[in-house]
Short mmCIF file of C-alpha atoms and ligand atoms in Angstrom, two decimals:
data_model
loop_
_atom_site.label_atom_id
_atom_site.label_comp_id
_atom_site.label_asym_id
_atom_site.label_seq_id
_atom_site.Cartn_x
_atom_site.Cartn_y
_atom_site.Cartn_z
CA UNK A 1 0.00 0.00 0.00
CA UNK A 2 1.24 3.50 -0.89
CA UNK A 3 -0.25 6.51 0.85
CA UNK A 4 0.16 10.27 1.13
CA UNK A 5 -0.13 12.21 4.40
CA UNK A 6 -1.38 15.65 3.46
CA UNK A 7 -1.74 18.63 5.77
CA UNK A 8 -0.17 21.96 6.78
CA UNK A 9 3.10 22.15 8.72
CA UNK A 10 2.55 20.92 12.28
CA UNK A 11 -0.55 18.86 11.42
CA UNK A 12 1.16 15.73 12.75
CA UNK A 13 2.24 14.08 9.49
CA UNK A 14 5.66 13.05 10.83
CA UNK A 15 4.25 11.71 14.10
CA UNK A 16 1.58 9.65 12.37
CA UNK A 17 4.04 8.45 9.71
CA UNK A 18 6.25 7.12 12.54
CA UNK A 19 3.32 5.07 13.86
CA UNK A 20 2.62 3.61 10.44
CA UNK A 21 6.28 2.68 10.03
CA UNK A 22 6.17 0.82 13.36
CA UNK A 23 2.77 -0.82 12.91
CA UNK A 24 2.75 -1.68 9.24
CA UNK A 25 6.45 -1.78 8.37
CA UNK A 26 5.92 0.92 5.76
CA UNK A 27 8.69 3.21 4.48
CA UNK A 28 8.44 6.92 5.25
CA UNK A 29 9.58 9.22 2.46
CA UNK A 30 9.78 12.74 3.86
CA UNK A 31 11.12 15.29 1.38
CA UNK A 32 11.65 17.71 4.31
CA UNK A 33 13.97 15.16 5.99
CA UNK A 34 15.81 14.51 2.71
CA UNK A 35 16.33 18.24 2.11
CA UNK A 36 17.53 18.82 5.70
CA UNK A 37 19.99 15.96 5.25
CA UNK A 38 21.32 17.52 2.04
CA UNK A 39 21.52 20.94 3.70
CA UNK A 40 23.28 19.65 6.84
CA UNK A 41 25.64 17.52 4.74
CA UNK A 42 26.62 20.65 2.77
CA UNK A 43 25.98 19.10 -0.68
CA UNK A 44 25.67 21.47 -3.68
CA UNK A 45 21.92 20.97 -3.73
CA UNK A 46 21.81 21.42 0.04
CA UNK A 47 23.49 24.82 -0.27
CA UNK A 48 20.97 25.93 -2.89
CA UNK A 49 17.92 24.91 -0.84
CA UNK A 50 19.11 26.14 2.59
CA UNK A 51 17.90 29.75 2.23
CA UNK A 52 14.65 28.73 0.56
CA UNK A 53 13.85 26.41 3.48
CA UNK A 54 14.83 28.97 6.08
CA UNK A 55 12.38 31.48 4.58
CA UNK A 56 9.61 28.88 4.51
CA UNK A 57 9.30 28.92 0.71
CA UNK A 58 8.92 25.79 -1.39
CA UNK A 59 11.96 24.23 -3.05
CA UNK A 60 11.58 23.79 -6.83
CA UNK A 61 9.52 20.86 -8.11
CA UNK A 62 12.48 19.40 -10.08
CA UNK A 63 14.60 19.03 -6.96
CA UNK A 64 12.00 17.25 -4.82
CA UNK A 65 10.70 15.08 -7.66
CA UNK A 66 14.32 14.03 -8.30
CA UNK A 67 14.74 13.06 -4.63
CA UNK A 68 11.55 10.99 -4.62
CA UNK A 69 12.45 9.31 -7.91
CA UNK A 70 15.83 8.23 -6.47
CA UNK A 71 14.19 6.68 -3.38
CA UNK A 72 11.47 4.84 -5.30
CA UNK A 73 14.04 3.60 -7.81
CA UNK A 74 16.19 2.25 -4.97
CA UNK A 75 13.31 0.35 -3.32
CA UNK A 76 10.72 -0.88 -5.75
CA UNK A 77 8.89 -2.95 -3.14
CA UNK A 78 6.49 -0.09 -2.33
CA UNK A 79 4.75 0.41 1.01
CA UNK A 80 5.57 4.12 0.91
CA UNK A 81 4.21 6.88 3.12
CA UNK A 82 4.74 10.15 1.30
CA UNK A 83 5.15 12.77 4.01
CA UNK A 84 5.35 16.40 2.84
CA UNK A 85 5.25 15.33 -0.80
CA UNK A 86 3.55 16.18 -3.11
CA UNK A 87 3.09 19.86 -2.27
CA UNK A 88 2.10 21.20 -5.71
CA UNK A 89 -0.09 19.96 -8.54
CA UNK A 90 3.02 19.42 -10.69
CA UNK A 91 4.49 17.18 -7.94
CA UNK A 92 1.20 15.28 -7.68
CA UNK A 93 1.18 14.61 -11.42
CA UNK A 94 4.85 13.57 -11.31
CA UNK A 95 4.17 11.17 -8.42
CA UNK A 96 1.29 9.57 -10.34
CA UNK A 97 3.56 9.09 -13.37
CA UNK A 98 6.43 7.74 -11.26
CA UNK A 99 4.27 5.17 -9.49
CA UNK A 100 2.70 4.06 -12.79
CA UNK A 101 6.18 3.70 -14.30
CA UNK A 102 7.14 1.36 -11.45
CA UNK A 103 3.89 -0.60 -11.72
CA UNK A 104 2.63 0.78 -8.40
CA UNK A 105 -0.49 2.61 -7.35
CA UNK A 106 -1.47 5.25 -4.88
CA UNK A 107 -3.98 3.69 -2.50
CA UNK A 108 -5.06 6.50 -0.23
CA UNK A 109 -4.47 10.16 0.65
CA UNK A 110 -5.06 11.07 4.27
CA UNK A 111 -5.74 14.76 4.83
CA UNK A 112 -5.02 15.86 8.42
CA UNK A 113 -7.35 18.76 9.23
CA UNK A 114 -6.19 21.30 11.84
CA UNK A 115 -6.63 25.01 12.56
CA UNK A 116 -3.88 27.63 12.32
CA UNK A 117 -3.82 28.72 15.98
CA UNK A 118 -3.10 25.17 17.09
CA UNK A 119 -0.38 24.88 14.45
CA UNK A 120 1.59 27.83 15.77
CA UNK A 121 1.44 26.44 19.32
CA UNK A 122 2.43 22.98 18.15
CA UNK A 123 5.29 24.06 15.95
CA UNK A 124 6.96 26.47 18.33
CA UNK A 125 6.88 23.71 21.02
CA UNK A 126 8.20 20.99 18.71
CA UNK A 127 11.44 19.04 19.02
CA UNK A 128 12.57 15.71 17.64
CA UNK A 129 15.20 13.04 18.10
CA UNK A 130 18.14 13.48 15.73
CA UNK A 131 18.81 9.74 15.79
CA UNK A 132 15.41 8.10 15.20
CA UNK A 133 13.09 10.98 14.23
CA UNK A 134 10.66 10.55 17.16
CA UNK A 135 8.65 13.76 17.56
CA UNK A 136 8.15 15.54 20.91
CA UNK A 137 6.14 18.55 22.11
CA UNK A 138 7.14 20.66 25.14
CA UNK A 139 3.54 20.68 26.39
CA UNK A 140 1.82 17.47 25.33
CA UNK A 141 4.74 15.05 25.00
CA UNK A 142 7.95 16.55 26.41
CA UNK A 143 11.47 15.18 25.83
CA UNK A 144 12.02 12.72 28.73
CA UNK A 145 13.47 14.13 31.93
CA UNK A 146 16.41 11.70 31.90
CA UNK A 147 17.50 13.41 28.66
CA UNK A 148 17.16 10.24 26.56
CA UNK A 149 14.76 9.65 23.68
CA UNK A 150 12.08 7.23 24.89
CA UNK A 151 12.22 5.33 21.61
CA UNK A 152 15.94 4.89 20.94
CA UNK A 153 17.78 6.27 24.00
CA UNK A 154 19.68 8.95 22.06
CA UNK A 155 20.46 12.29 23.74
CA UNK A 156 20.38 14.14 20.38
CA UNK A 157 17.37 16.46 20.87
CA UNK A 158 16.84 18.86 17.96
CA UNK A 159 14.73 21.88 17.10
CA UNK A 160 14.27 22.96 13.50
CA UNK A 161 15.60 26.40 12.60
CA UNK A 162 12.47 27.08 10.50
CA UNK A 163 10.14 26.33 13.44
CA UNK A 164 9.66 30.01 14.30
CA UNK A 165 6.60 32.21 13.84
CA UNK A 166 7.88 34.21 10.85
CA UNK A 167 8.90 31.22 8.79
CA UNK A 168 5.77 29.36 9.83
CA UNK A 169 3.56 32.15 8.46
CA UNK A 170 5.27 31.79 5.09
CA UNK A 171 5.04 27.99 5.21
CA UNK A 172 1.30 28.24 5.91
CA UNK A 173 0.86 30.71 3.04
CA UNK A 174 2.66 28.31 0.72
CA UNK A 175 0.44 25.49 1.97
CA UNK A 176 -2.83 27.34 1.30
CA UNK A 177 -1.70 28.69 -2.08
CA UNK A 178 0.06 25.69 -3.56
CA UNK A 179 -0.69 22.53 -1.57
CA UNK A 180 -4.33 22.80 -0.49
CA UNK A 181 -5.56 22.46 -4.13
CA UNK A 182 -4.35 18.85 -3.85
CA UNK A 183 -7.29 18.15 -1.54
CA UNK A 184 -9.67 18.70 -4.47
CA UNK A 185 -7.33 16.88 -6.85
CA UNK A 186 -7.30 13.69 -4.79
CA UNK A 187 -10.96 13.98 -3.81
CA UNK A 188 -11.83 14.03 -7.51
CA UNK A 189 -9.68 10.93 -7.96
CA UNK A 190 -11.64 9.13 -5.21
CA UNK A 191 -8.54 8.70 -3.04
CA UNK A 192 -9.11 11.23 -0.27
CA UNK A 193 -9.94 10.48 3.36
CA UNK A 194 -10.09 13.42 5.81
CA UNK A 195 -9.18 12.95 9.46
CA UNK A 196 -9.52 15.52 12.24
CA UNK A 197 -5.90 16.03 13.27
CA UNK A 198 -6.36 17.87 16.56
CA UNK A 199 -7.58 14.95 18.63
CA UNK A 200 -5.39 13.07 21.09
CA UNK A 201 -2.44 11.49 19.22
CA UNK A 202 -3.72 7.92 19.63
CA UNK A 203 -7.23 8.86 18.53
CA UNK A 204 -5.82 10.34 15.33
CA UNK A 205 -3.74 7.19 14.90
CA UNK A 206 -6.87 5.00 15.21
CA UNK A 207 -8.84 7.17 12.81
CA UNK A 208 -6.08 6.96 10.23
CA UNK A 209 -5.94 3.19 10.60
CA UNK A 210 -9.66 2.88 10.00
CA UNK A 211 -9.50 5.21 6.98
CA UNK A 212 -6.84 3.08 5.28
CA UNK A 213 -7.89 0.27 2.98
CA UNK A 214 -7.28 -3.23 4.45
P1 LIG B 1 8.78 19.83 6.07
O1 LIG B 1 9.77 19.10 6.92
O2 LIG B 1 7.91 18.89 5.28
O3 LIG B 1 7.98 20.83 6.85
O4 LIG B 1 9.62 20.66 4.99
C1 LIG B 1 10.54 21.66 5.38
C2 LIG B 1 10.85 22.57 4.20
O5 LIG B 1 11.44 21.79 3.13
C3 LIG B 1 9.63 23.23 3.55
O6 LIG B 1 9.26 24.43 4.22
C4 LIG B 1 10.15 23.48 2.13
O7 LIG B 1 11.04 24.57 2.10
C5 LIG B 1 10.96 22.23 1.85
N1 LIG B 1 10.14 21.13 1.26
C6 LIG B 1 9.86 19.91 1.83
N2 LIG B 1 9.12 19.15 1.03
C7 LIG B 1 8.91 19.89 -0.10
C8 LIG B 1 8.19 19.67 -1.31
N3 LIG B 1 7.53 18.52 -1.51
N4 LIG B 1 8.20 20.66 -2.22
C9 LIG B 1 8.87 21.82 -2.03
N5 LIG B 1 9.54 22.10 -0.91
C10 LIG B 1 9.57 21.15 0.06
#
């Protein structure tokens, strides 16, 4: 099964993708993680995208489509969770073509619905584990007091440099302008399931599970 998690920054895509990886042995493909890796590794592409990401703008379609193509090419077994991709109609078309090329299909698109006020609170309180990607929140799910990630034991707690109010405003603007049209696109294709993303983490997890095809 191949699925997309769609929703604005802070909607909980990464958190819920982690659950699906654990429960269903799926593979998470997060273009945000791939771009941060390139940026932190100082590759040529990483240098080009660093400023764009910092501002909260979208990186060009060619770059992210190229990253996704590489990953799908390297692992043709499927079972992908696309997290933060696609973010434009051109990316959505490219993903459809890529999957068809590999003899795969998109099974479901889960839209996580949330409101903006909650997003700002969530994002400015967000941290994650640099080793395993587990996501924490200062208020609802703080980094453990012993200083070790509860999933993998690492002490590498990280905060994203673009998790500030100014950049978030721009990221939200980009979402409403360029990404939200994908809701209609996938609804028209009969693939969309909408889940209320502001419930308790495990409730959202259960709702996603029931929305997914068996
Ligand atoms: P994320 O971790 O998904 O919030 O992504 C962080 C940043 O990476 C975004 O604000 C964009 O600058 C960039 N980015 C991630 N995924 C994409 C994408 N599919 N298309 C364009 N830019 C992206």
